[in-house]
Amino acid sequence: MKRFPPERIVCLTEETVETLYLLGEQDRIVGVSGYAVRPKQVRREKPRVSAFTSADIPKILALAPDLVLTFSDLQAEIAAELIRKGVTVMAYNQRDVSGILAMISHLGAMVGQPARAAQLVGQYERRLDELAAQATGRPRPRVYFEEWDEPMISGIAWVSELIEIAGGRDVFPDLAAQDAASGRIVTSDQVIRAAPEVILASWCGKKVRPERIADRPGWTDIPAIRDRRIFEIKSPLILQPGPAALTDGLDAIVTALSAHPEIPAS
């Protein structure tokens, strides 16, 4: 980093953007991902310089960043190109709830706000514990989380953990440990055998179509289909490993699990 704390930060994914706003350090942000939508004002306050797997390198360089924040191996080529240009890059790779909390702590320290970050993490930890305690002793519905539809991809670790905290039971917990989406591809037969009682879906970049899920061949007798318990969770709330998932994303899961089964139309 050319300066500490860094004064000009570019965030290539949305979770670091939201974290910096929550820390009160949004003035340090000089560029964001086109997917950044939280908080709402970010879209009018900050220039957009990237998608997810692509970025406008000249535009980023023109912003003279002290630090660029990236996420996962999917942005490795962007990070490498920026590093070759002499830019300081921090690549996060959080894939579970503890990793999200660690990212918040680390980013807080990097911008000179370790105490504020610790306070934020403590708030999240207490809320997670409270919700987990509320679910203790209650029936735990079987939940299938669908991250993509073609091919069908089940939920990553932080999603699986939030389902458990909310009072559900992920039907593919072993797959959740696979970081790459390719390791979480499931077949129609696997979902049928798992017999989920609730289906949660969040198709990144496109609207979930519950009727398409319900009309899949052989799915008629799946409890979630029979009882019409198919719920969309918007991708900015659950598919970014940051504050949104721990707050509004988790709330959406809790709401879906507490919704009573519908009586099928005769």
Short mmCIF file of C-alpha atoms in Angstrom, two decimals:
data_model
loop_
_atom_site.label_atom_id
_atom_site.label_comp_id
_atom_site.label_asym_id
_atom_site.label_seq_id
_atom_site.Cartn_x
_atom_site.Cartn_y
_atom_site.Cartn_z
CA MET A 1 0.00 0.00 0.00
CA LYS A 2 1.33 3.44 -0.90
CA ARG A 3 -0.45 5.00 2.08
CA PHE A 4 -1.78 3.69 5.36
CA PRO A 5 -4.60 3.74 5.81
CA PRO A 6 -5.23 3.68 2.05
CA GLU A 7 -6.99 6.81 0.83
CA ARG A 8 -8.18 5.59 -2.59
CA ILE A 9 -9.77 2.13 -2.67
CA VAL A 10 -11.34 0.29 -5.58
CA CYS A 11 -13.72 -2.56 -4.66
CA LEU A 12 -14.28 -5.17 -7.36
CA THR A 13 -17.01 -7.01 -5.45
CA GLU A 14 -19.95 -5.71 -3.51
CA GLU A 15 -19.32 -7.09 -0.02
CA THR A 16 -16.25 -4.93 0.60
CA VAL A 17 -18.19 -1.88 -0.58
CA GLU A 18 -20.96 -2.50 1.95
CA THR A 19 -18.44 -3.19 4.69
CA LEU A 20 -16.62 0.10 4.12
CA TYR A 21 -19.91 2.01 4.21
CA LEU A 22 -20.85 0.28 7.47
CA LEU A 23 -17.45 1.25 8.89
CA GLY A 24 -18.07 4.88 7.90
CA GLU A 25 -15.14 4.79 5.49
CA GLN A 26 -17.02 5.16 2.21
CA ASP A 27 -15.11 8.32 1.29
CA ARG A 28 -12.07 6.14 0.65
CA ILE A 29 -13.92 4.28 -2.15
CA VAL A 30 -13.15 5.66 -5.61
CA GLY A 31 -14.48 2.82 -7.78
CA VAL A 32 -16.82 -0.16 -7.45
CA SER A 33 -18.16 -3.24 -9.18
CA GLY A 34 -21.19 -2.81 -11.39
CA TYR A 35 -22.94 -5.29 -9.11
CA ALA A 36 -22.60 -3.08 -6.04
CA VAL A 37 -26.10 -2.07 -4.93
CA ARG A 38 -25.76 -1.79 -1.14
CA PRO A 39 -26.26 0.77 0.24
CA LYS A 40 -28.56 2.24 -2.40
CA GLN A 41 -26.61 5.47 -2.78
CA VAL A 42 -23.50 3.66 -3.96
CA ARG A 43 -24.80 3.58 -7.53
CA ARG A 44 -24.97 7.34 -7.73
CA GLU A 45 -21.92 8.08 -5.58
CA LYS A 46 -19.22 5.80 -7.02
CA PRO A 47 -18.01 5.12 -10.56
CA ARG A 48 -18.38 1.55 -11.80
CA VAL A 49 -15.18 0.00 -13.08
CA SER A 50 -15.82 -3.74 -13.33
CA ALA A 51 -18.22 -6.62 -13.72
CA PHE A 52 -17.25 -9.77 -11.81
CA THR A 53 -14.81 -11.61 -14.03
CA SER A 54 -13.85 -8.58 -16.12
CA ALA A 55 -12.65 -5.10 -15.29
CA ASP A 56 -11.74 -1.87 -17.06
CA ILE A 57 -8.06 -1.82 -16.16
CA PRO A 58 -7.29 1.61 -17.71
CA LYS A 59 -10.26 3.12 -15.84
CA ILE A 60 -9.03 1.60 -12.57
CA LEU A 61 -5.50 2.88 -13.14
CA ALA A 62 -6.85 6.35 -13.95
CA LEU A 63 -8.37 6.43 -10.45
CA ALA A 64 -4.85 6.09 -8.96
CA PRO A 65 -5.90 3.60 -6.28
CA ASP A 66 -3.78 2.92 -3.21
CA LEU A 67 -5.55 -0.43 -2.86
CA VAL A 68 -7.78 -2.67 -4.96
CA LEU A 69 -9.93 -5.28 -3.23
CA THR A 70 -10.80 -8.46 -5.13
CA PHE A 71 -12.52 -11.75 -4.33
CA SER A 72 -11.77 -15.37 -5.19
CA ASP A 73 -9.83 -17.13 -7.90
CA LEU A 74 -12.36 -15.91 -10.46
CA GLN A 75 -10.72 -12.48 -10.23
CA ALA A 76 -7.17 -13.82 -10.19
CA GLU A 77 -6.36 -12.62 -13.70
CA ILE A 78 -7.63 -9.13 -12.92
CA ALA A 79 -5.55 -9.09 -9.74
CA ALA A 80 -2.46 -10.31 -11.58
CA GLU A 81 -2.77 -7.64 -14.25
CA LEU A 82 -3.14 -4.90 -11.66
CA ILE A 83 -0.17 -6.21 -9.68
CA ARG A 84 1.94 -6.15 -12.86
CA LYS A 85 0.92 -2.50 -13.21
CA GLY A 86 2.27 -1.78 -9.74
CA VAL A 87 -1.07 -1.64 -7.94
CA THR A 88 -1.45 -3.00 -4.41
CA VAL A 89 -4.12 -5.72 -4.39
CA MET A 90 -5.80 -7.53 -1.52
CA ALA A 91 -7.57 -10.71 -2.62
CA TYR A 92 -10.16 -12.05 -0.18
CA ASN A 93 -11.42 -15.59 -0.45
CA GLN A 94 -14.02 -16.02 2.30
CA ARG A 95 -16.38 -18.95 1.72
CA ASP A 96 -18.08 -19.45 5.09
CA VAL A 97 -19.55 -17.40 7.93
CA SER A 98 -16.33 -17.28 9.92
CA GLY A 99 -14.51 -16.14 6.79
CA ILE A 100 -17.01 -13.31 6.31
CA LEU A 101 -16.45 -12.13 9.86
CA ALA A 102 -12.68 -12.38 9.40
CA MET A 103 -12.90 -10.29 6.22
CA ILE A 104 -14.79 -7.56 8.07
CA SER A 105 -12.19 -7.55 10.86
CA HIS A 106 -9.26 -7.48 8.44
CA LEU A 107 -10.71 -4.74 6.26
CA GLY A 108 -11.50 -2.68 9.33
CA ALA A 109 -7.89 -2.94 10.44
CA MET A 110 -6.64 -1.93 6.99
CA VAL A 111 -8.64 1.31 7.02
CA GLY A 112 -7.73 2.18 10.58
CA GLN A 113 -11.06 1.12 12.11
CA PRO A 114 -10.27 -2.10 14.06
CA ALA A 115 -12.51 -1.18 17.01
CA ARG A 116 -15.47 -0.32 14.81
CA ALA A 117 -15.00 -3.53 12.84
CA ALA A 118 -14.83 -5.55 16.06
CA GLN A 119 -18.07 -3.94 17.20
CA LEU A 120 -19.74 -4.82 13.91
CA VAL A 121 -18.51 -8.40 14.05
CA GLY A 122 -19.73 -8.70 17.64
CA GLN A 123 -23.20 -7.53 16.61
CA TYR A 124 -23.35 -10.15 13.87
CA GLU A 125 -22.09 -12.92 16.14
CA ARG A 126 -24.70 -12.15 18.79
CA ARG A 127 -27.50 -12.13 16.25
CA LEU A 128 -26.36 -15.41 14.70
CA ASP A 129 -26.26 -16.99 18.15
CA GLU A 130 -29.72 -15.65 19.01
CA LEU A 131 -31.31 -17.00 15.85
CA ALA A 132 -29.59 -20.35 16.24
CA ALA A 133 -30.88 -20.56 19.83
CA GLN A 134 -34.42 -19.75 18.70
CA ALA A 135 -34.31 -22.66 16.25
CA THR A 136 -33.17 -25.15 18.88
CA GLY A 137 -35.71 -27.87 19.51
CA ARG A 138 -37.91 -26.95 16.56
CA PRO A 139 -38.58 -29.21 13.57
CA ARG A 140 -35.92 -28.55 10.95
CA PRO A 141 -37.32 -28.61 7.40
CA ARG A 142 -35.14 -30.09 4.69
CA VAL A 143 -33.94 -27.27 2.43
CA TYR A 144 -32.60 -27.32 -1.11
CA PHE A 145 -30.84 -24.08 -2.05
CA GLU A 146 -30.37 -23.57 -5.79
CA GLU A 147 -27.64 -21.14 -6.79
CA TRP A 148 -28.12 -21.73 -10.52
CA ASP A 149 -30.59 -23.65 -12.65
CA GLU A 150 -28.73 -24.84 -15.75
CA PRO A 151 -26.88 -26.81 -14.51
CA MET A 152 -28.46 -27.01 -11.08
CA ILE A 153 -25.95 -25.85 -8.46
CA SER A 154 -26.51 -26.18 -4.72
CA GLY A 155 -25.53 -23.67 -2.04
CA ILE A 156 -21.99 -22.73 -0.97
CA ALA A 157 -20.78 -23.02 2.63
CA TRP A 158 -21.96 -19.68 4.01
CA VAL A 159 -25.45 -20.30 2.56
CA SER A 160 -25.56 -23.79 4.03
CA GLU A 161 -24.50 -22.46 7.43
CA LEU A 162 -27.12 -19.71 7.36
CA ILE A 163 -29.81 -22.27 6.52
CA GLU A 164 -28.80 -24.26 9.61
CA ILE A 165 -28.74 -21.12 11.80
CA ALA A 166 -32.21 -20.16 10.53
CA GLY A 167 -33.58 -23.54 11.57
CA GLY A 168 -33.39 -25.54 8.36
CA ARG A 169 -31.39 -28.56 7.27
CA ASP A 170 -29.39 -28.29 4.06
CA VAL A 171 -30.02 -31.41 1.97
CA PHE A 172 -26.54 -31.21 0.39
CA PRO A 173 -24.25 -30.21 3.30
CA ASP A 174 -21.28 -32.17 1.95
CA LEU A 175 -21.37 -30.31 -1.36
CA ALA A 176 -21.43 -26.96 0.43
CA ALA A 177 -17.77 -27.42 1.29
CA GLN A 178 -16.88 -27.28 -2.41
CA ASP A 179 -15.66 -23.75 -3.18
CA ALA A 180 -16.05 -24.06 -6.95
CA ALA A 181 -19.56 -24.07 -8.38
CA SER A 182 -18.58 -27.03 -10.56
CA GLY A 183 -18.19 -29.10 -7.40
CA ARG A 184 -21.76 -28.33 -6.33
CA ILE A 185 -23.62 -29.43 -9.45
CA VAL A 186 -26.54 -31.72 -8.62
CA THR A 187 -28.81 -33.87 -10.74
CA SER A 188 -32.58 -33.87 -10.79
CA ASP A 189 -32.58 -37.39 -9.32
CA GLN A 190 -30.44 -36.26 -6.39
CA VAL A 191 -32.91 -33.51 -5.52
CA ILE A 192 -35.87 -35.87 -5.86
CA ARG A 193 -34.22 -38.35 -3.50
CA ALA A 194 -33.38 -35.58 -1.02
CA ALA A 195 -37.11 -34.67 -0.89
CA PRO A 196 -36.68 -31.06 0.26
CA GLU A 197 -39.57 -29.50 2.14
CA VAL A 198 -38.46 -25.99 1.17
CA ILE A 199 -36.71 -24.82 -1.98
CA LEU A 200 -34.77 -21.55 -1.86
CA ALA A 201 -33.43 -20.22 -5.12
CA SER A 202 -31.14 -17.35 -6.07
CA TRP A 203 -30.02 -17.34 -9.68
CA CYS A 204 -27.24 -14.79 -9.91
CA GLY A 205 -28.06 -12.18 -12.52
CA LYS A 206 -31.54 -13.40 -13.45
CA LYS A 207 -34.98 -13.69 -11.90
CA VAL A 208 -36.00 -17.00 -10.37
CA ARG A 209 -38.96 -18.65 -12.08
CA PRO A 210 -40.72 -20.84 -9.47
CA GLU A 211 -43.06 -22.28 -12.09
CA ARG A 212 -40.10 -23.64 -14.03
CA ILE A 213 -38.79 -25.31 -10.91
CA ALA A 214 -42.21 -26.80 -10.15
CA ASP A 215 -42.59 -28.10 -13.72
CA ARG A 216 -39.36 -30.09 -13.78
CA PRO A 217 -39.99 -33.72 -14.78
CA GLY A 218 -40.46 -36.02 -11.80
CA TRP A 219 -40.59 -33.22 -9.22
CA THR A 220 -44.35 -33.33 -8.59
CA ASP A 221 -44.07 -35.37 -5.41
CA ILE A 222 -41.23 -33.37 -3.85
CA PRO A 223 -42.76 -31.93 -0.65
CA ALA A 224 -41.62 -28.37 -1.46
CA ILE A 225 -43.31 -28.59 -4.88
CA ARG A 226 -46.44 -30.21 -3.53
CA ASP A 227 -46.82 -27.57 -0.80
CA ARG A 228 -45.70 -24.65 -3.00
CA ARG A 229 -42.81 -23.75 -0.76
CA ILE A 230 -40.48 -22.29 -3.39
CA PHE A 231 -38.94 -18.94 -2.47
CA GLU A 232 -36.63 -16.58 -4.30
CA ILE A 233 -33.90 -14.77 -2.36
CA LYS A 234 -32.41 -11.91 -4.36
CA SER A 235 -28.79 -12.61 -5.21
CA PRO A 236 -27.38 -9.35 -3.72
CA LEU A 237 -28.76 -10.49 -0.36
CA ILE A 238 -27.39 -14.02 -0.22
CA LEU A 239 -24.75 -14.66 -2.89
CA GLN A 240 -22.27 -12.04 -1.70
CA PRO A 241 -20.16 -13.25 1.25
CA GLY A 242 -20.51 -10.13 3.35
CA PRO A 243 -22.83 -8.16 5.63
CA ALA A 244 -25.89 -8.57 3.37
CA ALA A 245 -25.86 -12.35 3.76
CA LEU A 246 -25.63 -12.09 7.56
CA THR A 247 -28.53 -9.64 7.78
CA ASP A 248 -31.15 -9.37 5.04
CA GLY A 249 -30.15 -12.68 3.46
CA LEU A 250 -30.49 -14.54 6.73
CA ASP A 251 -33.79 -12.76 7.43
CA ALA A 252 -35.10 -13.94 4.06
CA ILE A 253 -34.22 -17.53 4.92
CA VAL A 254 -35.92 -17.26 8.32
CA THR A 255 -39.05 -15.83 6.69
CA ALA A 256 -39.17 -18.60 4.09
CA LEU A 257 -38.73 -21.36 6.65
CA SER A 258 -41.45 -19.94 8.88
CA ALA A 259 -43.99 -19.60 6.05
CA HIS A 260 -46.75 -22.16 6.36
CA PRO A 261 -47.18 -24.68 3.52
CA GLU A 262 -49.82 -23.59 1.03
CA ILE A 263 -52.86 -25.72 0.33
CA PRO A 264 -52.48 -26.93 -3.26
CA ALA A 265 -55.15 -25.74 -5.66
CA SER A 266 -57.77 -28.39 -6.42
#
